[in-house]
Short mmCIF file of C-alpha atoms in Angstrom, two decimals:
data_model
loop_
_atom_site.label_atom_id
_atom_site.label_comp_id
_atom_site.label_asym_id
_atom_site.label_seq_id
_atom_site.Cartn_x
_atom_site.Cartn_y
_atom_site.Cartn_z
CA UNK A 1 -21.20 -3.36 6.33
CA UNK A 2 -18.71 -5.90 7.35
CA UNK A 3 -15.55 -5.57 8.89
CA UNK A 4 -13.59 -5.21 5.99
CA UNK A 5 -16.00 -2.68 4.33
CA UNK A 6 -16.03 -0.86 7.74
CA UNK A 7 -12.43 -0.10 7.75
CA UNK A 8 -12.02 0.70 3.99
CA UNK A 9 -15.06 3.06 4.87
CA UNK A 10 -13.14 4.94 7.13
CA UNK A 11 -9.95 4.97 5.43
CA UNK A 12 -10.96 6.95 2.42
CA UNK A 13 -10.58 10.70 2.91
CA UNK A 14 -10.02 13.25 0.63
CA UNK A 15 -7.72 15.89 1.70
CA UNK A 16 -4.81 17.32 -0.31
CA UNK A 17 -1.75 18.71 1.24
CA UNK A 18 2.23 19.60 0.26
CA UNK A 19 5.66 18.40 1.72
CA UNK A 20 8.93 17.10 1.20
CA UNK A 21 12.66 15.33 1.00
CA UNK A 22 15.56 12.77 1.24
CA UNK A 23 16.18 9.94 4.14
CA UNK A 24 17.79 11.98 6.44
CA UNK A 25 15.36 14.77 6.27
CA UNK A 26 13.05 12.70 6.13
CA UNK A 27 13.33 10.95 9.08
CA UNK A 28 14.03 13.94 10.74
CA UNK A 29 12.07 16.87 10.91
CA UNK A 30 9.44 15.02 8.18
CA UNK A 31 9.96 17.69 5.30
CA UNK A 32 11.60 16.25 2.38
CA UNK A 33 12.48 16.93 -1.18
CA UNK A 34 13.97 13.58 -2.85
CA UNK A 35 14.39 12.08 -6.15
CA UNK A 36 11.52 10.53 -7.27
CA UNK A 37 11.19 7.74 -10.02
CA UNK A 38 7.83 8.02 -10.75
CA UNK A 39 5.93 9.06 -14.09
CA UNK A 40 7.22 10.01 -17.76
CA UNK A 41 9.41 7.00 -17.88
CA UNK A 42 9.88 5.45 -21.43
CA UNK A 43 10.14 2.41 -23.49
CA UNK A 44 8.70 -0.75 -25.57
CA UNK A 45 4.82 -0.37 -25.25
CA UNK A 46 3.13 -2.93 -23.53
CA UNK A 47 6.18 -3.68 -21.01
CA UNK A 48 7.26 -3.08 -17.60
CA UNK A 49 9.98 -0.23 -17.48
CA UNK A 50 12.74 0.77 -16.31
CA UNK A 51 13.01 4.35 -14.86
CA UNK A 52 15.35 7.09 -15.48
CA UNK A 53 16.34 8.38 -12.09
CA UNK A 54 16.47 4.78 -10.61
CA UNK A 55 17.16 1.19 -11.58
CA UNK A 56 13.64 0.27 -10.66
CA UNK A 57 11.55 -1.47 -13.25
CA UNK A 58 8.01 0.32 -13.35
CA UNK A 59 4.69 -1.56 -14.24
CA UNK A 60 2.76 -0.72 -17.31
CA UNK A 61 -0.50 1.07 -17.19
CA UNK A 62 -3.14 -1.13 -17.66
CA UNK A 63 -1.38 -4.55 -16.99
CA UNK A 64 -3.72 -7.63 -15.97
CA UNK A 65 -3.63 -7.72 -12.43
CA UNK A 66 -4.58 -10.02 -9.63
CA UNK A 67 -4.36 -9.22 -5.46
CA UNK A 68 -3.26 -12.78 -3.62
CA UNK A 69 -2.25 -10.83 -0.24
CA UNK A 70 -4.39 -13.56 0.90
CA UNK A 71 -2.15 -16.45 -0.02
CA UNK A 72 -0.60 -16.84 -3.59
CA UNK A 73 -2.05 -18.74 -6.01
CA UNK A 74 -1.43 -19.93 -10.01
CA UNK A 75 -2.48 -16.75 -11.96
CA UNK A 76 -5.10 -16.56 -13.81
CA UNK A 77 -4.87 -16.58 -17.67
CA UNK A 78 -3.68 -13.53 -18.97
CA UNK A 79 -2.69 -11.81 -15.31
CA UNK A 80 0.97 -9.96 -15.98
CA UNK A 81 0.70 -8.87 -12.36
CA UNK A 82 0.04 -9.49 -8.63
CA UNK A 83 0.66 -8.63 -5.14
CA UNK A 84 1.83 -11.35 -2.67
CA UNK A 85 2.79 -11.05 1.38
CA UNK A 86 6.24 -10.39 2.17
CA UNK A 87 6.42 -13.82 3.32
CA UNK A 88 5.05 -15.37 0.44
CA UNK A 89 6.93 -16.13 -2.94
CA UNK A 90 6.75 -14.22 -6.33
CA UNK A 91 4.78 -15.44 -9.21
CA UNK A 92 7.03 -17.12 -11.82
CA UNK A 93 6.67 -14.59 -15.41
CA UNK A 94 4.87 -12.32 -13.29
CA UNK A 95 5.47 -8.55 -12.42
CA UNK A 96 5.35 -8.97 -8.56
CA UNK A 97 4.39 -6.61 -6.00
CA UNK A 98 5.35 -7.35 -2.47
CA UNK A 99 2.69 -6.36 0.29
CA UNK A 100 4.40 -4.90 3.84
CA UNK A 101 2.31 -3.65 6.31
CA UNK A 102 4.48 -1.14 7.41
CA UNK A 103 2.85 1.31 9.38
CA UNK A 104 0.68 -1.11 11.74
CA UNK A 105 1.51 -4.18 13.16
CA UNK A 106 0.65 -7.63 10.89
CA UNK A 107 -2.17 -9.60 12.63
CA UNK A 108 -0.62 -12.19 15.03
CA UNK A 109 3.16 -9.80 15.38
CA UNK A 110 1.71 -7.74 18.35
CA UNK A 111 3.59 -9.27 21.00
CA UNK A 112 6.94 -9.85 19.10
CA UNK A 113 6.46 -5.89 18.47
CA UNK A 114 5.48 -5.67 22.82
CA UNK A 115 8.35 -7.85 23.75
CA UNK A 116 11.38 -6.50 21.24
CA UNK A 117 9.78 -2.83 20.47
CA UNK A 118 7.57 -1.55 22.73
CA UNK A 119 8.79 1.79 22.24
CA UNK A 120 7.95 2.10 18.42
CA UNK A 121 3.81 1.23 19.27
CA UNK A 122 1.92 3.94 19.57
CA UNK A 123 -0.02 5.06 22.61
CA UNK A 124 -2.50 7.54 24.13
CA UNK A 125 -2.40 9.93 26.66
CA UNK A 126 -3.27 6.77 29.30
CA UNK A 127 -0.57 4.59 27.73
CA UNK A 128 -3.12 2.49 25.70
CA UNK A 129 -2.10 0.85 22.65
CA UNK A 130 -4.02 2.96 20.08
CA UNK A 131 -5.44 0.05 17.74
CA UNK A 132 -7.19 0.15 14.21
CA UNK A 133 -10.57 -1.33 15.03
CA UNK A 134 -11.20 -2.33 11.96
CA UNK A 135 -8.60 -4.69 11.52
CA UNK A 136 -7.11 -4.90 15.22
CA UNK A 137 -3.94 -4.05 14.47
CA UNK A 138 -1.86 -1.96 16.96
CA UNK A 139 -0.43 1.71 15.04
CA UNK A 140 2.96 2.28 14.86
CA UNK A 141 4.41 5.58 16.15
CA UNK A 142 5.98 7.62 13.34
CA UNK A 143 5.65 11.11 15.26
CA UNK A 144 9.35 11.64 16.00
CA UNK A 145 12.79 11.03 14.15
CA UNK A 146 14.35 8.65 16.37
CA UNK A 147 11.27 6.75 16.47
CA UNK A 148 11.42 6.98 12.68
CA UNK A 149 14.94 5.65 12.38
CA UNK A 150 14.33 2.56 14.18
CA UNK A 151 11.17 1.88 12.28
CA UNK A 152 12.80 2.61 8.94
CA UNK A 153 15.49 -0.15 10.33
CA UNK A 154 12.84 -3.00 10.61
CA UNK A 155 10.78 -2.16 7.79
CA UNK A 156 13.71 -1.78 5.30
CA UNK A 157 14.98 -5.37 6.20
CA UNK A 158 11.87 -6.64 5.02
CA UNK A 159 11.88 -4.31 1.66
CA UNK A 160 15.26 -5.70 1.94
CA UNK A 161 13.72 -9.31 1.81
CA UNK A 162 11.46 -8.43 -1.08
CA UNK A 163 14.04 -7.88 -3.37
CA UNK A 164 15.99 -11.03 -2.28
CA UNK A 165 13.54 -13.03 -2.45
CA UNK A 166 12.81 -12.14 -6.41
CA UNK A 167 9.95 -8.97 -5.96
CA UNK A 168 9.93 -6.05 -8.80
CA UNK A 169 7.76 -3.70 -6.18
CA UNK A 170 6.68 -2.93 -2.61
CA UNK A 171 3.70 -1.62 -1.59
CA UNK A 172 4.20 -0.06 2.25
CA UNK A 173 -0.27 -0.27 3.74
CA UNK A 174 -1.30 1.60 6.06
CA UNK A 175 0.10 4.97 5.03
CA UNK A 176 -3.13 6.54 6.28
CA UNK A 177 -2.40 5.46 9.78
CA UNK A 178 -2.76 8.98 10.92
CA UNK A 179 -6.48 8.66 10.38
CA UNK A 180 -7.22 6.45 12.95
CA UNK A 181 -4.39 7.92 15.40
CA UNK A 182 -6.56 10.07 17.59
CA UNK A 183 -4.76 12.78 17.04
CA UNK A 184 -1.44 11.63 17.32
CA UNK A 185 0.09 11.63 14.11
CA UNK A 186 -0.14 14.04 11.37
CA UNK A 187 0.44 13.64 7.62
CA UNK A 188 4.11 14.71 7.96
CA UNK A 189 5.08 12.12 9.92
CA UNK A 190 4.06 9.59 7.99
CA UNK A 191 4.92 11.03 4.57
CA UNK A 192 8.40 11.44 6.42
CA UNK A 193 8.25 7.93 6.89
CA UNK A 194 7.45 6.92 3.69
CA UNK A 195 10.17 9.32 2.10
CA UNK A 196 12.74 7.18 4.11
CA UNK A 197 10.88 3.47 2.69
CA UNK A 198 11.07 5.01 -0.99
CA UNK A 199 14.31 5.86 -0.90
CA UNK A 200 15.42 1.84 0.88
CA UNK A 201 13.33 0.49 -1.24
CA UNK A 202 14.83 2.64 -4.53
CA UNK A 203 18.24 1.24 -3.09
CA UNK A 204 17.17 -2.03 -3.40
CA UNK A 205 16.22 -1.62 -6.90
CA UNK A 206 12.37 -2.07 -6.15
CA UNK A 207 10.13 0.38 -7.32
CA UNK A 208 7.25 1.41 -4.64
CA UNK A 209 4.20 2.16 -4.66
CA UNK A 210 1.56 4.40 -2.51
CA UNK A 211 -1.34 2.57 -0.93
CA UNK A 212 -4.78 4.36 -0.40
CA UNK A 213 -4.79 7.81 0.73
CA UNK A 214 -5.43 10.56 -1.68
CA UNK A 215 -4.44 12.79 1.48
CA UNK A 216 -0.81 12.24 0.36
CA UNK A 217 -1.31 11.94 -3.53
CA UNK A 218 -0.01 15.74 -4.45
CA UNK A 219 3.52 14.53 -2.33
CA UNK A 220 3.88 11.35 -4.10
CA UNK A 221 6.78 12.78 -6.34
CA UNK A 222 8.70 14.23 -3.16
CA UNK A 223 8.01 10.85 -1.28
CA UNK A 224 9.19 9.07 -4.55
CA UNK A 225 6.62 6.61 -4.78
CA UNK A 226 6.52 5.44 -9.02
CA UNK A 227 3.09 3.86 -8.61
CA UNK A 228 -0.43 3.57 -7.29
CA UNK A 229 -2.32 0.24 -4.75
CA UNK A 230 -5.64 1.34 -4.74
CA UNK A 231 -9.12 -0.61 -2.49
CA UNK A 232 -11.73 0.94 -4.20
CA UNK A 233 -11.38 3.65 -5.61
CA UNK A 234 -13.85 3.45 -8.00
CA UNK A 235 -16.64 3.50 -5.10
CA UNK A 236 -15.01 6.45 -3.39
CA UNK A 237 -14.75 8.20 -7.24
CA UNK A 238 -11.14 8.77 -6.47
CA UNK A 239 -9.87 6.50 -9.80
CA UNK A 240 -8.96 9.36 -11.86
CA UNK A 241 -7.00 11.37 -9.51
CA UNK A 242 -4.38 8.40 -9.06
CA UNK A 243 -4.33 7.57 -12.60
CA UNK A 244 -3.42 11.58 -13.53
CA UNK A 245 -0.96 11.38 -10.70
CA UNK A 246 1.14 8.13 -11.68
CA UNK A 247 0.22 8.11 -16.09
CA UNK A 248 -2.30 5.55 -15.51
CA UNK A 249 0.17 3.32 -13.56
CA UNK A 250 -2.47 2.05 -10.99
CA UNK A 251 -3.41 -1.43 -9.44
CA UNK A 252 -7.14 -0.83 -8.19
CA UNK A 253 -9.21 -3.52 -5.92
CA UNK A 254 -12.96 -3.36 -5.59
CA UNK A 255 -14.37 -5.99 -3.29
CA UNK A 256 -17.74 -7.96 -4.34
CA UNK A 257 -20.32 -6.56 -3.12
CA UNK A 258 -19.40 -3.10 -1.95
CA UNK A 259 -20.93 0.28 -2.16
CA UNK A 260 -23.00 1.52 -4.79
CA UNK A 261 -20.90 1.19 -8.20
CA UNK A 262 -21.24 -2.49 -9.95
CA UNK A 263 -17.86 -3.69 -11.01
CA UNK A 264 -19.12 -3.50 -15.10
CA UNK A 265 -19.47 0.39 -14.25
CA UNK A 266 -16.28 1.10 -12.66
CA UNK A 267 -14.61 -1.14 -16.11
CA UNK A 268 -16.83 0.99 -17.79
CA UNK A 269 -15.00 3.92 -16.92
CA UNK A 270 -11.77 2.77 -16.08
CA UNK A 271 -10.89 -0.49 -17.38
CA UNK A 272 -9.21 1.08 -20.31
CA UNK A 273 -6.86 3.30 -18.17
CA UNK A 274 -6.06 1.65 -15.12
CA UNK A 275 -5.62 -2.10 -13.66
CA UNK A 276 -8.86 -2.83 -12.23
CA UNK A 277 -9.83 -6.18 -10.26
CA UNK A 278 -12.97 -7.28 -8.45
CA UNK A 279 -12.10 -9.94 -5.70
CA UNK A 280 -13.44 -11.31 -2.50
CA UNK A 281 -13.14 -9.42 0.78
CA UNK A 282 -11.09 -11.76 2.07
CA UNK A 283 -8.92 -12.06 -1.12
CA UNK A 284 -8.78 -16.02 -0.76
CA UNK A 285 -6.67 -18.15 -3.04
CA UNK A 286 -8.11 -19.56 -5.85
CA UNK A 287 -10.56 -22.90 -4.94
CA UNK A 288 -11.45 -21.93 -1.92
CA UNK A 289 -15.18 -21.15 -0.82
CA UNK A 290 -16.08 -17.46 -1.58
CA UNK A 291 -13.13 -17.09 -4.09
CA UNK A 292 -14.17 -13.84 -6.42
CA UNK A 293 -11.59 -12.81 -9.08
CA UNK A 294 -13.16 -10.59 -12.17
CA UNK A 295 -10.95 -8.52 -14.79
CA UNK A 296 -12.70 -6.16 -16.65
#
């Protein structure tokens, strides 16, 4: 299994729990109850739209989707949507989704987080950086308020950016952080956390979506994310449960060459519900050597 694989592997859980509600309780004691945009929003079929509870334009169930986290690209024919880094640009025509890793640190940011925030990394009981293996990427500490606030400061400038710079949506990864946190995080904190990113990124006018984690899916409406980022969720048979939780409103990856269900099997059963795309593990742009992108 390679690295990739490894740490999807041991991200997918599936517990289901309850919480709730707005930014100040949420980044305080972590049980919220806010205004959510997602689900039962109307209009033209076919098109992205706009929700009733916030000026936040939704994406339509079943739109063409492609994931360039890996460096953007030209769509491909017929693609309505993608995913880009934060510090790439939107897709011209396109509905745009704007990857933050917001509850880890980016590969390559460790030591601007060690020399400006060494405070907001979390550690173990010996001080040690506690660090997702998979990906070697340092957790961020969620578990308290204050820690909370000054987290929800740096990650909200760059939802911030996302809407500046021309984004629709914002998906926050790493929400299931408090898997690999040996014990030092629990759910709460980080669906506290993401309460407090819903509602910045709701004030920006982006709509936001909840990555992985079915842990978290029966909160989603008292977080206030409006849609789903799935990695494989047809090999982990977890598919339908996002698309009854968000009215088919889901962006699923599955990788080339993972687990047991062929790509034609998971369109089989869910290509006519949900956004499904095959692509490389190492979502490259388009040309380069390994390049998979498949629609079903």
């Amino acid at each position: 299994m390679t690295g990739r694989a490894l740490s999807l592997f041991f991200r997918r859980r599936r517990v289901v729990a309850g919480v709730a509600v707005g930014l100040a309780s949420a980044l305080g004691a972590g049980v919220l109850a806010g205004c959510s945009a997602a689900g039962g929003a109307s209009g033209t079929a076919g098109l992205p739209q706009r929700t009733e509870t916030a000026d936040v334009l939704l994406p339509t169930a079943g739109m063409k989707f492609d994931y360039q986290i890996g460096g953007g690209y030209t769509p491909p024919d017929g693609v309505r949507a993608v995913s880009r880094d934060r510090e790439d640009e939107p897709a011209p025509g396109q509905y745009n989704v704007c990857y933050v890793n917001a509850f880890q640190t980016q590969p390559g940011a460790l030591d601007w987080w060690q020399d400006t925030h060494p405070d907001l990394l979390l550690r173990d009981g010996d001080g040690e950086l506690i660090i997702d293996e998979g990906w070697d990427e340092a957790l961020l500490d969620t578990s308290t308020a204050a820690r909370r606030t000054q987290l929800a400061e740096i990650v909200g400038e760059w939802i911030a950016g996302c809407a500046e710079n021309g984004f629709q949506a914002v998906e926050p990864d790493n929400l299931d952080s408090f898997e690999r946190s040996k014990g030092k995080l629990r759910q709460e904190h980080n669906a506290a956390f993401a309460t407090a990113l819903a509602a910045r990124a709701h004030s920006e006018g982006l709509a936001i979506g909840q990555k992985n984690t079915t842990d978290l899916l029966d909160r989603h409406t008292e977080i206030g994310f409006d849609f789903a980022v799935t990695e494989e969720c047809a090999q982990f048979d977890e598919c339908g449960a996002y698309a009854d939780a968000y009215d088919d409103r889901v962006f699923a990856i599955e990788y080339e060459g993972e687990g047991e269900v062929g790509f034609d099997e998971s369109c089989s059963a869910w290509g006519d519900r949900i956004s499904l795309v095959q692509r490389d593990l190492d979502v490259l742009p388009a040309g380069e050597k390994g390049y998979v992108f498949r629609t079903c």
